[in-house]
XYZ file of C-alpha atoms in Angstrom:
137
model
C 115.035 124.575 77.574
C 113.892 121.046 78.345
C 110.100 120.902 78.281
C 108.663 118.311 80.663
C 105.028 118.605 79.519
C 105.730 118.197 75.781
C 108.016 115.223 76.452
C 105.243 113.528 78.452
C 102.821 114.365 75.629
C 105.198 112.831 73.088
C 105.389 109.618 75.111
C 101.596 109.538 75.614
C 100.964 109.966 71.874
C 103.016 106.825 71.276
C 101.343 104.845 74.073
C 97.804 105.813 72.995
C 98.383 105.704 69.229
C 95.847 102.887 68.740
C 93.205 104.186 71.182
C 90.802 106.543 69.397
C 89.004 107.677 72.573
C 92.126 109.452 73.839
C 93.538 112.512 72.100
C 96.776 114.060 73.284
C 97.204 117.833 73.015
C 100.604 119.321 73.776
C 103.640 117.367 72.659
C 106.992 117.984 71.027
C 105.473 118.643 67.586
C 102.705 120.966 68.830
C 103.583 122.511 72.171
C 100.930 124.255 74.254
C 102.235 127.525 75.613
C 100.883 130.742 77.063
C 100.356 131.979 73.495
C 98.057 129.195 72.357
C 96.641 127.714 75.591
C 93.324 129.583 75.489
C 92.700 128.689 71.837
C 93.570 125.041 72.488
C 91.280 124.810 75.525
C 88.406 126.452 73.602
C 88.934 123.994 70.724
C 88.890 121.003 73.088
C 85.709 122.201 74.816
C 83.964 122.738 71.446
C 85.019 119.323 70.140
C 84.286 117.198 73.232
C 81.469 116.996 75.744
C 82.845 117.190 79.295
C 86.518 116.526 78.431
C 88.967 115.640 81.173
C 91.930 117.972 80.744
C 95.144 116.977 82.493
C 97.618 119.864 82.576
C 101.238 118.687 82.682
C 104.154 121.046 83.158
C 107.518 121.420 84.795
C 107.705 123.157 88.147
C 110.283 124.533 90.536
C 110.457 124.120 94.289
C 112.915 123.608 97.123
C 116.121 121.825 96.182
C 115.140 118.691 98.129
C 111.951 118.363 96.019
C 113.743 118.149 92.654
C 112.714 114.920 90.935
C 109.352 114.677 92.684
C 106.080 114.493 90.781
C 103.082 116.362 92.177
C 99.548 115.325 91.175
C 96.698 117.627 92.168
C 92.934 117.522 91.784
C 92.860 120.970 90.173
C 94.428 122.835 87.263
C 97.527 125.018 87.228
C 98.792 128.375 86.054
C 101.153 128.264 83.100
C 104.355 130.275 83.534
C 104.100 130.520 87.307
C 107.780 129.595 87.770
C 108.729 132.666 85.772
C 106.311 134.888 87.717
C 103.829 135.078 84.817
C 100.707 133.097 85.938
C 99.225 133.559 82.480
C 96.603 130.873 81.934
C 94.807 128.613 84.368
C 94.331 125.247 82.654
C 93.219 121.736 83.452
C 90.891 119.725 85.622
C 93.849 117.815 87.055
C 97.492 118.818 87.082
C 100.756 116.945 87.111
C 103.909 118.885 87.868
C 107.401 117.527 87.523
C 109.760 119.421 89.817
C 112.839 119.883 87.675
C 114.734 122.719 89.329
C 115.194 124.818 92.422
C 113.149 127.978 93.003
C 115.464 130.841 93.900
C 112.598 133.406 93.871
C 114.224 135.488 91.110
C 112.324 134.909 87.828
C 115.313 135.652 85.575
C 117.544 133.250 87.491
C 114.792 130.623 87.644
C 114.667 130.814 83.832
C 118.423 130.188 83.631
C 118.149 127.246 86.013
C 115.321 125.773 83.924
C 117.512 126.046 80.824
C 120.137 123.897 82.541
C 117.798 121.156 83.724
C 119.093 117.604 83.419
C 117.627 115.841 80.371
C 118.049 112.511 82.151
C 115.963 113.718 85.108
C 113.201 115.006 82.839
C 113.139 111.844 80.696
C 112.944 109.573 83.759
C 110.128 111.644 85.269
C 108.316 111.699 81.904
C 108.552 107.892 81.752
C 106.931 107.616 85.197
C 104.129 110.069 84.391
C 103.322 108.746 80.912
C 103.293 105.099 82.005
C 101.196 106.015 85.067
C 98.584 107.828 82.967
C 98.547 105.021 80.414
C 98.079 102.347 83.066
C 95.244 104.240 84.775
C 93.333 104.994 81.564
C 94.004 101.688 79.828
C 92.624 99.420 82.569
């Protein structure tokens, strides 16, 4: 499965490699998932005073929305596309719509497994450069 959030995290780690004030959690080497999200969030909140947590994940929607990027002033539930809604994370959320929602969790999972790598990489470029440009002003 192509993981939008970890790809964005990978790109952000490279962009912010020389900026000590920014730490990236969740990338290709250390993915944040439903299994470790709570522990990661608790660690971040112990380590930093008032951290800004931006949750980034893939999402599904109507077919005409594929390729869109949704930025919201609130967190998100991990696993919602697969009908899990496990953890609510983030102060802000960025969702990359990578596939169509057919309202059948098992089929949604199959569609997510067949997501275009090119689509995800292009969306990850937009999101990572956008975050970098906003923070690095």
